[in-house]
Amino acid sequence: MDLGLHLANFTWSGGSATFVDDLVRTARAAEEVGFTKLSVMDHVWQIRGVGPKEHEMLEAYTALGFLAAVTERVELLAWVTAAVYREPGLLAKEVTTLDVLSKGRAWLGIGAAWNEEECVGLGLSFPPTAERFERLEETLQICLQMWSDSTEPYDGKHYRLGSTLNVPQSVQRPHPPILIGGGGEKKTLRMVAQYAQACNLFDSPELAHKLDVLRGHCDALGRDYDEIEKTVMTRVDPDPAKVDATLEHLAGLAALGVTHVHTMAGDGSRTDWLEVFGDRIIPEARKL
């Protein structure tokens, strides 16, 4: 099992005076201790459950470009891109650019979006639920066409592109891997089976059921279920006193077929929590 690190909270104890240096140190340390993926949220305001909306929040793809420049090996993605925040052609170009500048380390993490408050606040598009899912699927189709050899037009219900020219192309071929976040059983998991290399589900009592639903969609579409990486977003506690319990829980997830666990970062102005991951958690998780 691999572990990834999610940068969701940028309100660190060092404050703005040390923030950039702290971010660089955190990213490099995460890579050094063995995290395989490094992600940021695609939000413009802080979200509930992490902090007040007034807390610091970086724009996702600008931040990922910066992180590409200060790391060498860790894979980079937005966990997850809000499909309706950008026109699909521009999103494909952004992920391609990230892949080129990171020398082949970009993923497209994507979902249908949910935060209406920030959209109303900054004037971003936030269509009704059904339309957001339609736009998500068209976005996936457009990205895949732009990462192919085709420059033909795309004519969908919501998006029309006169040409899907994309130069330079992504370093990863046939395209950067796609992760779709969400556990919707009729639409989201069907799209995972049809388009994605990875799913992301919450660590909940429903996890086994959601994976069974995904398997059913794979069977219906003729997709090999085992080709899809099963990822879970959960909080992995780096408290040294809780490491045994943490590893026991990770073993339970591995038994369900989860191969990647993504966890929230701690205070980026400190490094002690990263040292616990590197010394005691990540080496043992790799054995699962």
PDB file of C-alpha atoms in Angstrom:
ATOM      1  CA  MET A   1       0.000   0.000   0.000  1.00  0.00           C
ATOM      2  CA  ASP A   2       1.198   3.500  -0.909  1.00  0.00           C
ATOM      3  CA  LEU A   3       0.418   6.688   0.997  1.00  0.00           C
ATOM      4  CA  GLY A   4      -0.205  10.127  -0.462  1.00  0.00           C
ATOM      5  CA  LEU A   5      -0.266  13.552   1.163  1.00  0.00           C
ATOM      6  CA  HIS A   6      -3.098  16.044   0.718  1.00  0.00           C
ATOM      7  CA  LEU A   7      -2.364  19.736   1.304  1.00  0.00           C
ATOM      8  CA  ALA A   8      -5.753  21.118   2.330  1.00  0.00           C
ATOM      9  CA  ASN A   9      -4.924  23.475   5.184  1.00  0.00           C
ATOM     10  CA  PHE A  10      -2.471  26.288   4.473  1.00  0.00           C
ATOM     11  CA  THR A  11      -2.973  28.082   7.780  1.00  0.00           C
ATOM     12  CA  TRP A  12       0.280  27.017   9.431  1.00  0.00           C
ATOM     13  CA  SER A  13       1.857  28.054  12.693  1.00  0.00           C
ATOM     14  CA  GLY A  14       4.699  29.939  11.012  1.00  0.00           C
ATOM     15  CA  GLY A  15       2.253  32.330   9.361  1.00  0.00           C
ATOM     16  CA  SER A  16       2.720  34.187   6.094  1.00  0.00           C
ATOM     17  CA  ALA A  17       6.321  35.162   6.842  1.00  0.00           C
ATOM     18  CA  THR A  18       7.596  31.588   6.458  1.00  0.00           C
ATOM     19  CA  PHE A  19       4.791  30.068   4.372  1.00  0.00           C
ATOM     20  CA  VAL A  20       6.585  29.665   1.049  1.00  0.00           C
ATOM     21  CA  ASP A  21       9.697  28.186   2.637  1.00  0.00           C
ATOM     22  CA  ASP A  22       7.516  25.915   4.776  1.00  0.00           C
ATOM     23  CA  LEU A  23       5.631  24.727   1.687  1.00  0.00           C
ATOM     24  CA  VAL A  24       8.857  23.894  -0.121  1.00  0.00           C
ATOM     25  CA  ARG A  25      10.224  22.026   2.895  1.00  0.00           C
ATOM     26  CA  THR A  26       6.985  20.089   3.407  1.00  0.00           C
ATOM     27  CA  ALA A  27       6.783  19.033  -0.245  1.00  0.00           C
ATOM     28  CA  ARG A  28      10.399  17.912  -0.372  1.00  0.00           C
ATOM     29  CA  ALA A  29      10.178  16.116   2.954  1.00  0.00           C
ATOM     30  CA  ALA A  30       6.987  14.326   1.865  1.00  0.00           C
ATOM     31  CA  GLU A  31       8.813  13.053  -1.202  1.00  0.00           C
ATOM     32  CA  GLU A  32      11.854  12.064   0.829  1.00  0.00           C
ATOM     33  CA  VAL A  33       9.938  10.042   3.453  1.00  0.00           C
ATOM     34  CA  GLY A  34       8.102   8.073   0.779  1.00  0.00           C
ATOM     35  CA  PHE A  35       4.721   9.619  -0.011  1.00  0.00           C
ATOM     36  CA  THR A  36       3.966   8.708  -3.639  1.00  0.00           C
ATOM     37  CA  LYS A  37       1.372  11.393  -4.394  1.00  0.00           C
ATOM     38  CA  LEU A  38       1.096  15.036  -3.377  1.00  0.00           C
ATOM     39  CA  SER A  39      -2.192  16.826  -3.904  1.00  0.00           C
ATOM     40  CA  VAL A  40      -4.021  20.089  -3.307  1.00  0.00           C
ATOM     41  CA  MET A  41      -7.735  20.850  -3.223  1.00  0.00           C
ATOM     42  CA  ASP A  42      -9.475  22.575  -6.106  1.00  0.00           C
ATOM     43  CA  HIS A  43     -11.192  25.192  -3.980  1.00  0.00           C
ATOM     44  CA  VAL A  44     -10.907  28.957  -3.841  1.00  0.00           C
ATOM     45  CA  TRP A  45     -12.132  29.291  -0.248  1.00  0.00           C
ATOM     46  CA  GLN A  46     -11.308  27.019   2.665  1.00  0.00           C
ATOM     47  CA  ILE A  47     -13.926  24.315   3.178  1.00  0.00           C
ATOM     48  CA  ARG A  48     -15.963  23.187   6.151  1.00  0.00           C
ATOM     49  CA  GLY A  49     -14.322  20.445   8.144  1.00  0.00           C
ATOM     50  CA  VAL A  50     -10.870  21.947   7.551  1.00  0.00           C
ATOM     51  CA  GLY A  51     -11.316  25.555   8.658  1.00  0.00           C
ATOM     52  CA  PRO A  52     -13.235  28.815   8.259  1.00  0.00           C
ATOM     53  CA  LYS A  53     -13.727  29.970   4.689  1.00  0.00           C
ATOM     54  CA  GLU A  54     -11.569  33.010   5.440  1.00  0.00           C
ATOM     55  CA  HIS A  55      -8.476  30.873   5.949  1.00  0.00           C
ATOM     56  CA  GLU A  56      -5.744  30.712   3.307  1.00  0.00           C
ATOM     57  CA  MET A  57      -6.420  28.787   0.096  1.00  0.00           C
ATOM     58  CA  LEU A  58      -4.184  28.521  -2.974  1.00  0.00           C
ATOM     59  CA  GLU A  59      -5.460  28.060  -6.533  1.00  0.00           C
ATOM     60  CA  ALA A  60      -4.879  24.432  -7.424  1.00  0.00           C
ATOM     61  CA  TYR A  61      -3.023  24.402 -10.719  1.00  0.00           C
ATOM     62  CA  THR A  62      -0.813  27.380  -9.916  1.00  0.00           C
ATOM     63  CA  ALA A  63       0.172  25.601  -6.695  1.00  0.00           C
ATOM     64  CA  LEU A  64       0.807  22.311  -8.509  1.00  0.00           C
ATOM     65  CA  GLY A  65       3.097  24.037 -10.998  1.00  0.00           C
ATOM     66  CA  PHE A  66       5.102  25.450  -8.092  1.00  0.00           C
ATOM     67  CA  LEU A  67       5.245  22.030  -6.417  1.00  0.00           C
ATOM     68  CA  ALA A  68       6.460  20.464  -9.672  1.00  0.00           C
ATOM     69  CA  ALA A  69       9.424  22.835  -9.630  1.00  0.00           C
ATOM     70  CA  VAL A  70      10.502  21.962  -6.078  1.00  0.00           C
ATOM     71  CA  THR A  71      10.060  18.159  -6.217  1.00  0.00           C
ATOM     72  CA  GLU A  72      11.470  15.414  -8.436  1.00  0.00           C
ATOM     73  CA  ARG A  73       9.578  12.131  -8.038  1.00  0.00           C
ATOM     74  CA  VAL A  74       6.225  12.534  -6.296  1.00  0.00           C
ATOM     75  CA  GLU A  75       3.091  12.407  -8.470  1.00  0.00           C
ATOM     76  CA  LEU A  76       1.009  15.600  -8.524  1.00  0.00           C
ATOM     77  CA  LEU A  77      -2.714  16.224  -8.789  1.00  0.00           C
ATOM     78  CA  ALA A  78      -5.708  18.193  -7.679  1.00  0.00           C
ATOM     79  CA  TRP A  79      -7.761  16.025  -5.329  1.00  0.00           C
ATOM     80  CA  VAL A  80     -10.095  16.667  -7.033  1.00  0.00           C
ATOM     81  CA  THR A  81     -10.606  19.185  -9.829  1.00  0.00           C
ATOM     82  CA  ALA A  82     -14.093  20.685  -9.932  1.00  0.00           C
ATOM     83  CA  ALA A  83     -15.146  19.888 -13.483  1.00  0.00           C
ATOM     84  CA  VAL A  84     -17.265  23.017 -13.912  1.00  0.00           C
ATOM     85  CA  TYR A  85     -14.667  25.550 -12.703  1.00  0.00           C
ATOM     86  CA  ARG A  86     -12.742  25.542 -16.009  1.00  0.00           C
ATOM     87  CA  GLU A  87     -13.565  24.999 -19.651  1.00  0.00           C
ATOM     88  CA  PRO A  88     -12.502  21.426 -20.512  1.00  0.00           C
ATOM     89  CA  GLY A  89     -10.057  22.431 -23.252  1.00  0.00           C
ATOM     90  CA  LEU A  90      -8.233  24.709 -20.837  1.00  0.00           C
ATOM     91  CA  LEU A  91      -8.225  22.032 -18.121  1.00  0.00           C
ATOM     92  CA  ALA A  92      -6.684  19.490 -20.494  1.00  0.00           C
ATOM     93  CA  LYS A  93      -4.047  22.071 -21.404  1.00  0.00           C
ATOM     94  CA  GLU A  94      -3.317  22.768 -17.710  1.00  0.00           C
ATOM     95  CA  VAL A  95      -2.865  19.088 -16.847  1.00  0.00           C
ATOM     96  CA  THR A  96      -0.754  18.575 -19.974  1.00  0.00           C
ATOM     97  CA  THR A  97       1.442  21.528 -19.013  1.00  0.00           C
ATOM     98  CA  LEU A  98       1.843  20.143 -15.506  1.00  0.00           C
ATOM     99  CA  ASP A  99       2.804  16.766 -16.960  1.00  0.00           C
ATOM    100  CA  VAL A 100       5.391  18.335 -19.267  1.00  0.00           C
ATOM    101  CA  LEU A 101       6.943  20.573 -16.618  1.00  0.00           C
ATOM    102  CA  SER A 102       7.015  17.787 -14.009  1.00  0.00           C
ATOM    103  CA  LYS A 103       8.561  15.337 -16.525  1.00  0.00           C
ATOM    104  CA  GLY A 104       5.571  12.996 -16.451  1.00  0.00           C
ATOM    105  CA  ARG A 105       4.215  13.187 -12.905  1.00  0.00           C
ATOM    106  CA  ALA A 106       0.744  14.707 -13.416  1.00  0.00           C
ATOM    107  CA  TRP A 107      -2.620  13.087 -12.796  1.00  0.00           C
ATOM    108  CA  LEU A 108      -6.067  14.396 -13.629  1.00  0.00           C
ATOM    109  CA  GLY A 109      -8.072  14.115 -10.446  1.00  0.00           C
ATOM    110  CA  ILE A 110     -11.634  15.206 -11.126  1.00  0.00           C
ATOM    111  CA  GLY A 111     -15.176  15.277  -9.762  1.00  0.00           C
ATOM    112  CA  ALA A 112     -18.510  17.001 -10.350  1.00  0.00           C
ATOM    113  CA  ALA A 113     -17.981  19.845  -7.798  1.00  0.00           C
ATOM    114  CA  TRP A 114     -20.087  20.550  -4.715  1.00  0.00           C
ATOM    115  CA  ASN A 115     -19.202  23.896  -3.114  1.00  0.00           C
ATOM    116  CA  GLU A 116     -21.962  26.236  -4.248  1.00  0.00           C
ATOM    117  CA  GLU A 117     -21.038  28.945  -1.723  1.00  0.00           C
ATOM    118  CA  GLU A 118     -17.605  29.648  -3.187  1.00  0.00           C
ATOM    119  CA  CYS A 119     -19.011  29.559  -6.707  1.00  0.00           C
ATOM    120  CA  VAL A 120     -21.648  32.157  -5.884  1.00  0.00           C
ATOM    121  CA  GLY A 121     -19.019  34.179  -4.036  1.00  0.00           C
ATOM    122  CA  LEU A 122     -16.522  34.379  -6.907  1.00  0.00           C
ATOM    123  CA  GLY A 123     -18.937  34.072  -9.809  1.00  0.00           C
ATOM    124  CA  LEU A 124     -17.939  30.553 -10.864  1.00  0.00           C
ATOM    125  CA  SER A 125     -20.257  28.261 -12.765  1.00  0.00           C
ATOM    126  CA  PHE A 126     -22.378  25.938 -10.619  1.00  0.00           C
ATOM    127  CA  PRO A 127     -25.131  24.267 -12.670  1.00  0.00           C
ATOM    128  CA  PRO A 128     -27.710  21.897 -11.153  1.00  0.00           C
ATOM    129  CA  THR A 129     -26.499  18.453 -10.083  1.00  0.00           C
ATOM    130  CA  ALA A 130     -27.587  16.531 -13.179  1.00  0.00           C
ATOM    131  CA  GLU A 131     -25.927  19.042 -15.475  1.00  0.00           C
ATOM    132  CA  ARG A 132     -22.701  19.007 -13.459  1.00  0.00           C
ATOM    133  CA  PHE A 133     -22.437  15.264 -14.001  1.00  0.00           C
ATOM    134  CA  GLU A 134     -23.145  15.652 -17.711  1.00  0.00           C
ATOM    135  CA  ARG A 135     -20.409  18.261 -17.911  1.00  0.00           C
ATOM    136  CA  LEU A 136     -18.048  16.003 -15.950  1.00  0.00           C
ATOM    137  CA  GLU A 137     -18.484  13.220 -18.474  1.00  0.00           C
ATOM    138  CA  GLU A 138     -18.020  15.538 -21.440  1.00  0.00           C
ATOM    139  CA  THR A 139     -14.887  16.937 -19.783  1.00  0.00           C
ATOM    140  CA  LEU A 140     -13.459  13.432 -19.479  1.00  0.00           C
ATOM    141  CA  GLN A 141     -14.212  12.750 -23.133  1.00  0.00           C
ATOM    142  CA  ILE A 142     -12.625  16.035 -24.236  1.00  0.00           C
ATOM    143  CA  CYS A 143      -9.470  15.458 -22.170  1.00  0.00           C
ATOM    144  CA  LEU A 144      -9.055  11.971 -23.597  1.00  0.00           C
ATOM    145  CA  GLN A 145      -9.564  13.268 -27.142  1.00  0.00           C
ATOM    146  CA  MET A 146      -7.027  16.042 -26.591  1.00  0.00           C
ATOM    147  CA  TRP A 147      -4.532  13.470 -25.307  1.00  0.00           C
ATOM    148  CA  SER A 148      -5.059  11.319 -28.394  1.00  0.00           C
ATOM    149  CA  ASP A 149      -3.829  11.823 -31.952  1.00  0.00           C
ATOM    150  CA  SER A 150      -7.163  13.343 -32.970  1.00  0.00           C
ATOM    151  CA  THR A 151      -7.599  17.039 -33.647  1.00  0.00           C
ATOM    152  CA  GLU A 152     -11.203  16.595 -34.762  1.00  0.00           C
ATOM    153  CA  PRO A 153     -13.943  18.841 -33.377  1.00  0.00           C
ATOM    154  CA  TYR A 154     -15.879  17.815 -30.290  1.00  0.00           C
ATOM    155  CA  ASP A 155     -19.617  18.422 -30.355  1.00  0.00           C
ATOM    156  CA  GLY A 156     -21.315  17.660 -27.055  1.00  0.00           C
ATOM    157  CA  LYS A 157     -24.450  18.787 -25.280  1.00  0.00           C
ATOM    158  CA  HIS A 158     -22.630  21.412 -23.203  1.00  0.00           C
ATOM    159  CA  TYR A 159     -19.239  21.869 -24.871  1.00  0.00           C
ATOM    160  CA  ARG A 160     -18.234  22.408 -28.483  1.00  0.00           C
ATOM    161  CA  LEU A 161     -14.590  22.541 -29.539  1.00  0.00           C
ATOM    162  CA  GLY A 162     -13.620  23.406 -33.102  1.00  0.00           C
ATOM    163  CA  SER A 163     -10.339  21.488 -32.825  1.00  0.00           C
ATOM    164  CA  THR A 164      -8.783  19.391 -30.058  1.00  0.00           C
ATOM    165  CA  LEU A 165      -5.213  20.298 -30.993  1.00  0.00           C
ATOM    166  CA  ASN A 166      -2.916  19.857 -27.969  1.00  0.00           C
ATOM    167  CA  VAL A 167       0.779  20.691 -28.449  1.00  0.00           C
ATOM    168  CA  PRO A 168       3.014  19.767 -26.732  1.00  0.00           C
ATOM    169  CA  GLN A 169       1.423  16.491 -25.840  1.00  0.00           C
ATOM    170  CA  SER A 170       1.607  14.953 -22.387  1.00  0.00           C
ATOM    171  CA  VAL A 171       4.784  13.115 -21.433  1.00  0.00           C
ATOM    172  CA  GLN A 172       2.768  10.167 -20.122  1.00  0.00           C
ATOM    173  CA  ARG A 173       1.223   8.194 -22.950  1.00  0.00           C
ATOM    174  CA  PRO A 174      -1.455   7.494 -23.849  1.00  0.00           C
ATOM    175  CA  HIS A 175      -2.354  10.165 -21.268  1.00  0.00           C
ATOM    176  CA  PRO A 176      -1.878  11.231 -17.645  1.00  0.00           C
ATOM    177  CA  PRO A 177      -3.760   8.853 -15.341  1.00  0.00           C
ATOM    178  CA  ILE A 178      -7.303   9.846 -14.411  1.00  0.00           C
ATOM    179  CA  LEU A 179      -8.685   9.615 -10.881  1.00  0.00           C
ATOM    180  CA  ILE A 180     -12.401  10.230 -10.355  1.00  0.00           C
ATOM    181  CA  GLY A 181     -13.505  11.174  -6.861  1.00  0.00           C
ATOM    182  CA  GLY A 182     -16.876  10.272  -5.410  1.00  0.00           C
ATOM    183  CA  GLY A 183     -19.025   7.292  -4.561  1.00  0.00           C
ATOM    184  CA  GLY A 184     -22.221   7.938  -6.516  1.00  0.00           C
ATOM    185  CA  GLU A 185     -23.357   4.486  -7.528  1.00  0.00           C
ATOM    186  CA  LYS A 186     -25.217   5.231 -10.753  1.00  0.00           C
ATOM    187  CA  LYS A 187     -23.077   7.916 -12.367  1.00  0.00           C
ATOM    188  CA  THR A 188     -19.698   8.418 -10.686  1.00  0.00           C
ATOM    189  CA  LEU A 189     -18.679   4.797 -10.304  1.00  0.00           C
ATOM    190  CA  ARG A 190     -19.897   4.019 -13.802  1.00  0.00           C
ATOM    191  CA  MET A 191     -17.623   6.794 -15.111  1.00  0.00           C
ATOM    192  CA  VAL A 192     -14.728   5.345 -13.104  1.00  0.00           C
ATOM    193  CA  ALA A 193     -15.257   2.013 -14.840  1.00  0.00           C
ATOM    194  CA  GLN A 194     -15.511   3.675 -18.241  1.00  0.00           C
ATOM    195  CA  TYR A 195     -12.806   6.345 -18.144  1.00  0.00           C
ATOM    196  CA  ALA A 196     -10.511   6.233 -15.089  1.00  0.00           C
ATOM    197  CA  GLN A 197      -7.360   4.558 -13.859  1.00  0.00           C
ATOM    198  CA  ALA A 198      -8.277   5.168 -10.211  1.00  0.00           C
ATOM    199  CA  CYS A 199     -11.277   5.808  -7.993  1.00  0.00           C
ATOM    200  CA  ASN A 200     -11.341   7.715  -4.729  1.00  0.00           C
ATOM    201  CA  LEU A 201     -13.758   6.729  -2.002  1.00  0.00           C
ATOM    202  CA  PHE A 202     -14.254   7.761   1.586  1.00  0.00           C
ATOM    203  CA  ASP A 203     -13.138   5.562   4.445  1.00  0.00           C
ATOM    204  CA  SER A 204     -16.605   4.572   5.640  1.00  0.00           C
ATOM    205  CA  PRO A 205     -18.646   1.478   6.516  1.00  0.00           C
ATOM    206  CA  GLU A 206     -19.997   1.609   2.943  1.00  0.00           C
ATOM    207  CA  LEU A 207     -16.573   1.162   1.350  1.00  0.00           C
ATOM    208  CA  ALA A 208     -16.902  -2.569   0.620  1.00  0.00           C
ATOM    209  CA  HIS A 209     -20.329  -2.002  -0.911  1.00  0.00           C
ATOM    210  CA  LYS A 210     -19.053   0.847  -3.106  1.00  0.00           C
ATOM    211  CA  LEU A 211     -16.261  -1.375  -4.397  1.00  0.00           C
ATOM    212  CA  ASP A 212     -18.812  -4.080  -5.201  1.00  0.00           C
ATOM    213  CA  VAL A 213     -20.832  -1.522  -7.161  1.00  0.00           C
ATOM    214  CA  LEU A 214     -17.700  -0.511  -9.064  1.00  0.00           C
ATOM    215  CA  ARG A 215     -17.028  -4.158  -9.856  1.00  0.00           C
ATOM    216  CA  GLY A 216     -20.543  -4.455 -11.248  1.00  0.00           C
ATOM    217  CA  HIS A 217     -20.031  -1.473 -13.543  1.00  0.00           C
ATOM    218  CA  CYS A 218     -16.730  -2.951 -14.713  1.00  0.00           C
ATOM    219  CA  ASP A 219     -18.448  -6.245 -15.523  1.00  0.00           C
ATOM    220  CA  ALA A 220     -21.193  -4.453 -17.448  1.00  0.00           C
ATOM    221  CA  LEU A 221     -18.678  -2.449 -19.488  1.00  0.00           C
ATOM    222  CA  GLY A 222     -16.154  -5.233 -20.011  1.00  0.00           C
ATOM    223  CA  ARG A 223     -13.496  -3.446 -17.935  1.00  0.00           C
ATOM    224  CA  ASP A 224     -10.990  -5.333 -15.818  1.00  0.00           C
ATOM    225  CA  TYR A 225     -11.794  -4.323 -12.230  1.00  0.00           C
ATOM    226  CA  ASP A 226      -8.220  -5.027 -11.155  1.00  0.00           C
ATOM    227  CA  GLU A 227      -6.894  -2.401 -13.589  1.00  0.00           C
ATOM    228  CA  ILE A 228      -8.425   0.352 -11.463  1.00  0.00           C
ATOM    229  CA  GLU A 229      -6.431   1.652  -8.497  1.00  0.00           C
ATOM    230  CA  LYS A 230      -8.617   1.833  -5.396  1.00  0.00           C
ATOM    231  CA  THR A 231      -7.781   4.880  -3.309  1.00  0.00           C
ATOM    232  CA  VAL A 232      -9.259   6.114  -0.057  1.00  0.00           C
ATOM    233  CA  MET A 233      -9.095   9.549   1.526  1.00  0.00           C
ATOM    234  CA  THR A 234      -8.827   9.279   5.305  1.00  0.00           C
ATOM    235  CA  ARG A 235      -7.000  10.818   8.235  1.00  0.00           C
ATOM    236  CA  VAL A 236      -3.901   8.839   9.176  1.00  0.00           C
ATOM    237  CA  ASP A 237      -2.854   9.920  12.656  1.00  0.00           C
ATOM    238  CA  PRO A 238       0.940  10.379  12.991  1.00  0.00           C
ATOM    239  CA  ASP A 239       0.770  10.370  16.795  1.00  0.00           C
ATOM    240  CA  PRO A 240       3.563   7.940  17.772  1.00  0.00           C
ATOM    241  CA  ALA A 241       1.305   6.442  20.438  1.00  0.00           C
ATOM    242  CA  LYS A 242      -1.283   5.497  17.814  1.00  0.00           C
ATOM    243  CA  VAL A 243       0.909   3.973  15.123  1.00  0.00           C
ATOM    244  CA  ASP A 244      -0.088   0.368  15.879  1.00  0.00           C
ATOM    245  CA  ALA A 245      -3.780   1.205  15.632  1.00  0.00           C
ATOM    246  CA  THR A 246      -3.109   3.149  12.419  1.00  0.00           C
ATOM    247  CA  LEU A 247      -1.337   0.213  10.814  1.00  0.00           C
ATOM    248  CA  GLU A 248      -4.118  -2.145  11.861  1.00  0.00           C
ATOM    249  CA  HIS A 249      -6.641   0.106  10.170  1.00  0.00           C
ATOM    250  CA  LEU A 250      -4.552   0.336   7.010  1.00  0.00           C
ATOM    251  CA  ALA A 251      -4.349  -3.463   6.945  1.00  0.00           C
ATOM    252  CA  GLY A 252      -8.135  -3.593   7.026  1.00  0.00           C
ATOM    253  CA  LEU A 253      -8.338  -1.273   4.036  1.00  0.00           C
ATOM    254  CA  ALA A 254      -5.741  -3.329   2.178  1.00  0.00           C
ATOM    255  CA  ALA A 255      -7.846  -6.431   2.764  1.00  0.00           C
ATOM    256  CA  LEU A 256     -10.671  -4.743   0.828  1.00  0.00           C
ATOM    257  CA  GLY A 257      -8.338  -4.105  -2.093  1.00  0.00           C
ATOM    258  CA  VAL A 258      -7.335  -0.515  -1.331  1.00  0.00           C
ATOM    259  CA  THR A 259      -3.829   0.131  -2.653  1.00  0.00           C
ATOM    260  CA  HIS A 260      -3.445   3.854  -1.954  1.00  0.00           C
ATOM    261  CA  VAL A 261      -4.435   5.855   1.126  1.00  0.00           C
ATOM    262  CA  HIS A 262      -4.425   9.637   0.911  1.00  0.00           C
ATOM    263  CA  THR A 263      -4.153  11.589   4.140  1.00  0.00           C
ATOM    264  CA  MET A 264      -4.258  15.219   5.210  1.00  0.00           C
ATOM    265  CA  ALA A 265      -1.030  17.076   5.886  1.00  0.00           C
ATOM    266  CA  GLY A 266      -0.242  18.370   9.352  1.00  0.00           C
ATOM    267  CA  ASP A 267       1.230  21.741  10.256  1.00  0.00           C
ATOM    268  CA  GLY A 268       3.614  22.518   7.404  1.00  0.00           C
ATOM    269  CA  SER A 269       5.705  24.746   9.652  1.00  0.00           C
ATOM    270  CA  ARG A 270       6.813  21.596  11.521  1.00  0.00           C
ATOM    271  CA  THR A 271       8.407  18.350  10.354  1.00  0.00           C
ATOM    272  CA  ASP A 272       8.008  15.982  13.306  1.00  0.00           C
ATOM    273  CA  TRP A 273       4.795  14.433  11.946  1.00  0.00           C
ATOM    274  CA  LEU A 274       6.467  13.766   8.594  1.00  0.00           C
ATOM    275  CA  GLU A 275       9.286  11.971  10.385  1.00  0.00           C
ATOM    276  CA  VAL A 276       6.789   9.601  12.025  1.00  0.00           C
ATOM    277  CA  PHE A 277       5.342   8.741   8.617  1.00  0.00           C
ATOM    278  CA  GLY A 278       8.781   8.115   7.177  1.00  0.00           C
ATOM    279  CA  ASP A 279      10.130   6.098  10.085  1.00  0.00           C
ATOM    280  CA  ARG A 280       7.139   4.058  11.228  1.00  0.00           C
ATOM    281  CA  ILE A 281       4.088   4.195   8.977  1.00  0.00           C
ATOM    282  CA  ILE A 282       5.060   4.248   5.299  1.00  0.00           C
ATOM    283  CA  PRO A 283       7.622   1.383   5.477  1.00  0.00           C
ATOM    284  CA  GLU A 284       5.067  -0.879   7.172  1.00  0.00           C
ATOM    285  CA  ALA A 285       2.225   0.149   4.843  1.00  0.00           C
ATOM    286  CA  ARG A 286       4.330  -0.898   1.858  1.00  0.00           C
ATOM    287  CA  LYS A 287       4.294  -4.448   3.188  1.00  0.00           C
ATOM    288  CA  LEU A 288       0.487  -4.679   3.120  1.00  0.00           C
TER     289      LEU A 288
END
